[in-house]
mmCIF file of C-alpha atoms and ligand atoms in Angstrom:
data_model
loop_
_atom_site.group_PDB
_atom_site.id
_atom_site.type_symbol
_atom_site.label_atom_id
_atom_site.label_comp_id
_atom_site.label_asym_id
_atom_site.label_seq_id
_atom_site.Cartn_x
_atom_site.Cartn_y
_atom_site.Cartn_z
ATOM 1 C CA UNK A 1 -16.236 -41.779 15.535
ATOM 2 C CA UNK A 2 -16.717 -40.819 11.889
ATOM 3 C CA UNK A 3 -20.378 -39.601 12.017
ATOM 4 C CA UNK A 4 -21.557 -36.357 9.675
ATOM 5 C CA UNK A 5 -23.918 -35.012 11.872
ATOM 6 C CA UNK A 6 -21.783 -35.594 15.291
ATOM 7 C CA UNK A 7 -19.315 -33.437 12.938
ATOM 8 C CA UNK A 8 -21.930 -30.525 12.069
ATOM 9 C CA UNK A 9 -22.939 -30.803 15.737
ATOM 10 C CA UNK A 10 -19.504 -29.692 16.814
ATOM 11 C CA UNK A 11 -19.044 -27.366 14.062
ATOM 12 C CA UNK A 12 -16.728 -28.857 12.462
ATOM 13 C CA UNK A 13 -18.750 -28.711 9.214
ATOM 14 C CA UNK A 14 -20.716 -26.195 8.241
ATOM 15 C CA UNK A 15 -24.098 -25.784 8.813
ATOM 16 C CA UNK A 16 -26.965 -23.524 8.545
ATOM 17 C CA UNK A 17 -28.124 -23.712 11.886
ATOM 18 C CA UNK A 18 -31.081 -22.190 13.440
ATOM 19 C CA UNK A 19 -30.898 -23.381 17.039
ATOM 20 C CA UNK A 20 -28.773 -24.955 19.023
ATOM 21 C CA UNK A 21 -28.436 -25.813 23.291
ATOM 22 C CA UNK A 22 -26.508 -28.379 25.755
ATOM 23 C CA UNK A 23 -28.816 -30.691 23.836
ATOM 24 C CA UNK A 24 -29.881 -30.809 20.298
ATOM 25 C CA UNK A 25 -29.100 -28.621 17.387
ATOM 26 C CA UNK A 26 -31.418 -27.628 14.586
ATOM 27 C CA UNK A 27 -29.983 -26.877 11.222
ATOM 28 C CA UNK A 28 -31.320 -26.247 7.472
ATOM 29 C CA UNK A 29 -31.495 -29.549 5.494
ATOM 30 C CA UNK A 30 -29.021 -29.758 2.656
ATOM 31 C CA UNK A 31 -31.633 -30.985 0.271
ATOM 32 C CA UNK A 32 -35.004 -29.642 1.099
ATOM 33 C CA UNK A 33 -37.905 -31.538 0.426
ATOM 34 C CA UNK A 34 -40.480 -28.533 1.375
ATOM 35 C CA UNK A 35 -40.345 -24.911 1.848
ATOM 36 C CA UNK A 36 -38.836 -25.043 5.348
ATOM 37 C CA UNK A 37 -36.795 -28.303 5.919
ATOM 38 C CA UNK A 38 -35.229 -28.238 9.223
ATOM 39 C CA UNK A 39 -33.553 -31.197 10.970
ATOM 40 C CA UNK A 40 -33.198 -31.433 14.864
ATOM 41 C CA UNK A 41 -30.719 -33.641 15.975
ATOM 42 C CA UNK A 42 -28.989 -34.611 19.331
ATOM 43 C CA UNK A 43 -25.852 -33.627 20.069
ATOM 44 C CA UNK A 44 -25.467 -37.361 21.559
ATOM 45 C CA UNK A 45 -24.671 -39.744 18.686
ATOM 46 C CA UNK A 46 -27.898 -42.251 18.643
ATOM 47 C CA UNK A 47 -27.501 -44.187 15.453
ATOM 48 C CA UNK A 48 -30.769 -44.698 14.946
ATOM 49 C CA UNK A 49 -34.569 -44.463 16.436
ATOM 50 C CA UNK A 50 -34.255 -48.472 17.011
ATOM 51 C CA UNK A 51 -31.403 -46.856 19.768
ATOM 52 C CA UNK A 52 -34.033 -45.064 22.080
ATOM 53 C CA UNK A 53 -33.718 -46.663 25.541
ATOM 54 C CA UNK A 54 -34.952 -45.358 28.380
ATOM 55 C CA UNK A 55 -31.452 -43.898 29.330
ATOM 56 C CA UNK A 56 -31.620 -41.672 26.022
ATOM 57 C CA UNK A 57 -35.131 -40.765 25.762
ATOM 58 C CA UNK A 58 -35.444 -37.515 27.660
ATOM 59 C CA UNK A 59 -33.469 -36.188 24.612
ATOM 60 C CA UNK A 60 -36.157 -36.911 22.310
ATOM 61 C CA UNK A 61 -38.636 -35.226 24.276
ATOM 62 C CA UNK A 62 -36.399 -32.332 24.222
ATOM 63 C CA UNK A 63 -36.214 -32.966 20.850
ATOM 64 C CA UNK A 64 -39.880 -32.045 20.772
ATOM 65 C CA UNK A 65 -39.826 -29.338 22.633
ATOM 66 C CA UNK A 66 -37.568 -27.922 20.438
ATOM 67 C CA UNK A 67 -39.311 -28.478 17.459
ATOM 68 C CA UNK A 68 -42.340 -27.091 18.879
ATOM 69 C CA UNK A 69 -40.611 -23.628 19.676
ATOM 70 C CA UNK A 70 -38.823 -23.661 15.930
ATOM 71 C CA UNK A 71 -42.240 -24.330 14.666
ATOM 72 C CA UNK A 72 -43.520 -20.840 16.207
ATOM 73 C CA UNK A 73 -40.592 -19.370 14.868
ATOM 74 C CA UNK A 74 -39.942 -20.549 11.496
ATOM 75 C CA UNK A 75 -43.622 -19.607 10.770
ATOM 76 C CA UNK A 76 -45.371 -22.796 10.337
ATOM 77 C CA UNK A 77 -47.837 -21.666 12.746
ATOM 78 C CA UNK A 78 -50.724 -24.033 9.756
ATOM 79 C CA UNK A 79 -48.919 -26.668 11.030
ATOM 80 C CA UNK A 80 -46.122 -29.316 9.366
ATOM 81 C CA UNK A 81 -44.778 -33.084 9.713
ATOM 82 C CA UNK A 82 -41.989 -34.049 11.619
ATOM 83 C CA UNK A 83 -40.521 -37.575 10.056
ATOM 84 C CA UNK A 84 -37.943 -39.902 11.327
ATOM 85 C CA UNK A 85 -36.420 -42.808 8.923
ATOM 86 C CA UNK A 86 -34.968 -45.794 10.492
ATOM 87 C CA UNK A 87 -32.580 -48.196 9.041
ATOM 88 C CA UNK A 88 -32.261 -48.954 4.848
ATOM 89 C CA UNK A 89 -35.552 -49.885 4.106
ATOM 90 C CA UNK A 90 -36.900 -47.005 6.333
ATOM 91 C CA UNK A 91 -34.997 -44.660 4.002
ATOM 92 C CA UNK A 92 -32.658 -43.880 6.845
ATOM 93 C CA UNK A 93 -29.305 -42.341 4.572
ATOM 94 C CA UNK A 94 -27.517 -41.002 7.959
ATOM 95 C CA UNK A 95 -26.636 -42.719 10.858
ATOM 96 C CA UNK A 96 -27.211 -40.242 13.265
ATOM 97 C CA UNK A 97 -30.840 -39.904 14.769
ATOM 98 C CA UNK A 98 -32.301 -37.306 13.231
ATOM 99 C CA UNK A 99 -36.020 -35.342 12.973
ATOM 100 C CA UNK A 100 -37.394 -33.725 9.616
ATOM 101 C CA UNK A 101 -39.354 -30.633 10.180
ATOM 102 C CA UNK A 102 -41.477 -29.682 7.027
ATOM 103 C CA UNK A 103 -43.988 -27.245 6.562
ATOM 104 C CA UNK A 104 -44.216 -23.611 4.547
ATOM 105 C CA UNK A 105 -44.399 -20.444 6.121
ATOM 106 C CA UNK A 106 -48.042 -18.856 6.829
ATOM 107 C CA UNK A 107 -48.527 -15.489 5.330
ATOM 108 C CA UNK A 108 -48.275 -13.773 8.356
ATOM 109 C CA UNK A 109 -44.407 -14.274 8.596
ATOM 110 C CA UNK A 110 -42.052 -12.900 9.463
ATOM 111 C CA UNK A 111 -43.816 -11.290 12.811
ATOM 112 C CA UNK A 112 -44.331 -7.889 12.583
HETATM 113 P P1 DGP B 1 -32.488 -39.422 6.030
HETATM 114 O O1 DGP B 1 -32.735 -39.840 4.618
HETATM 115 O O2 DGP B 1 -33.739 -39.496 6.904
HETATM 116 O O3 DGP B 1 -31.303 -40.133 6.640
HETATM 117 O O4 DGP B 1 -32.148 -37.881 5.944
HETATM 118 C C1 DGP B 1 -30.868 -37.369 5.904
HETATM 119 C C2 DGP B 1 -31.010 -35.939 5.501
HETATM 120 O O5 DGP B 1 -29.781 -35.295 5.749
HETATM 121 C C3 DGP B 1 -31.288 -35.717 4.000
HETATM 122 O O6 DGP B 1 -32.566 -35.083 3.854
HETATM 123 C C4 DGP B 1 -30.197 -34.821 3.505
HETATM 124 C C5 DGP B 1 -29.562 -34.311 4.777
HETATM 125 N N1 DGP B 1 -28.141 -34.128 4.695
HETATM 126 C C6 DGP B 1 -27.221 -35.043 4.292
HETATM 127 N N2 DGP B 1 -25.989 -34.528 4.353
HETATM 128 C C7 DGP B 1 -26.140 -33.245 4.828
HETATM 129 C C8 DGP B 1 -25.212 -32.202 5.121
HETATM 130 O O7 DGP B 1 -23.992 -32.332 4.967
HETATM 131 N N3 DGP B 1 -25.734 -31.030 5.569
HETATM 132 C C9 DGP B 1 -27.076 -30.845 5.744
HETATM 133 N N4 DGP B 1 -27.478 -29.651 6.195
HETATM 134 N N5 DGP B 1 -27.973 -31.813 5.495
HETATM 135 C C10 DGP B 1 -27.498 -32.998 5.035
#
């Protein structure tokens, strides 16, 4: 299948990543729309939020666990949104389920 982030995913474009497990992988977006723009997707190609099913789903709660750990340590301890388009008139440009992660970094990052 000819999907963009299935092929970022695998590597086989190039990515600034800043996580990645068996599950989901967390890379910079390529167009940011705040200080830190991070997306978290699943490795697993879900088209699209309206393809959650209950055989899928544990990967979005993973999802959010992952986001919640990035949050820590991307610095956006002050908190930030996590957004998810769905189809063209949710503003949805890539078929591949996929989480925003927006926020700035407090002024106490980097730790240490
Ligand atoms: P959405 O509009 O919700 O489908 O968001 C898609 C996001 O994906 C958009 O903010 C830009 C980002 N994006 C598109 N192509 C690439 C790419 O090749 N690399 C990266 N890192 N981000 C991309």
């Amino acid at each position: 299948m000819d999907c963009l982030f299935c092929s970022i995913a695998a590597g086989e474009i190039p990515s600034k990543k800043v996580y990645e497990d068996d599950t989901v992988v967390a890379f910079y977006d390529v167009d940011p729309q705040a200080p830190v723009h991070v997306l978290v997707i699943p490795r697993q190609h879900i088209a699209s939020p309206d393809d959650i099913t209950p055989d899928n789903s544990a990967v979005v709660a993973h999802v959010f666990e992952v986001i919640a750990k990035l949050a820590k340590e991307l610095g956006l301890e002050n908190g930030y949104r996590v957004v998810t388009n769905c189809g063209k008139d949710g503003g949805q440009s890539v078929q591949h389920l996929h989480f925003h992660v927006l926020g700035k970094r407090s002024l106490a990052w980097p730790p240490g």
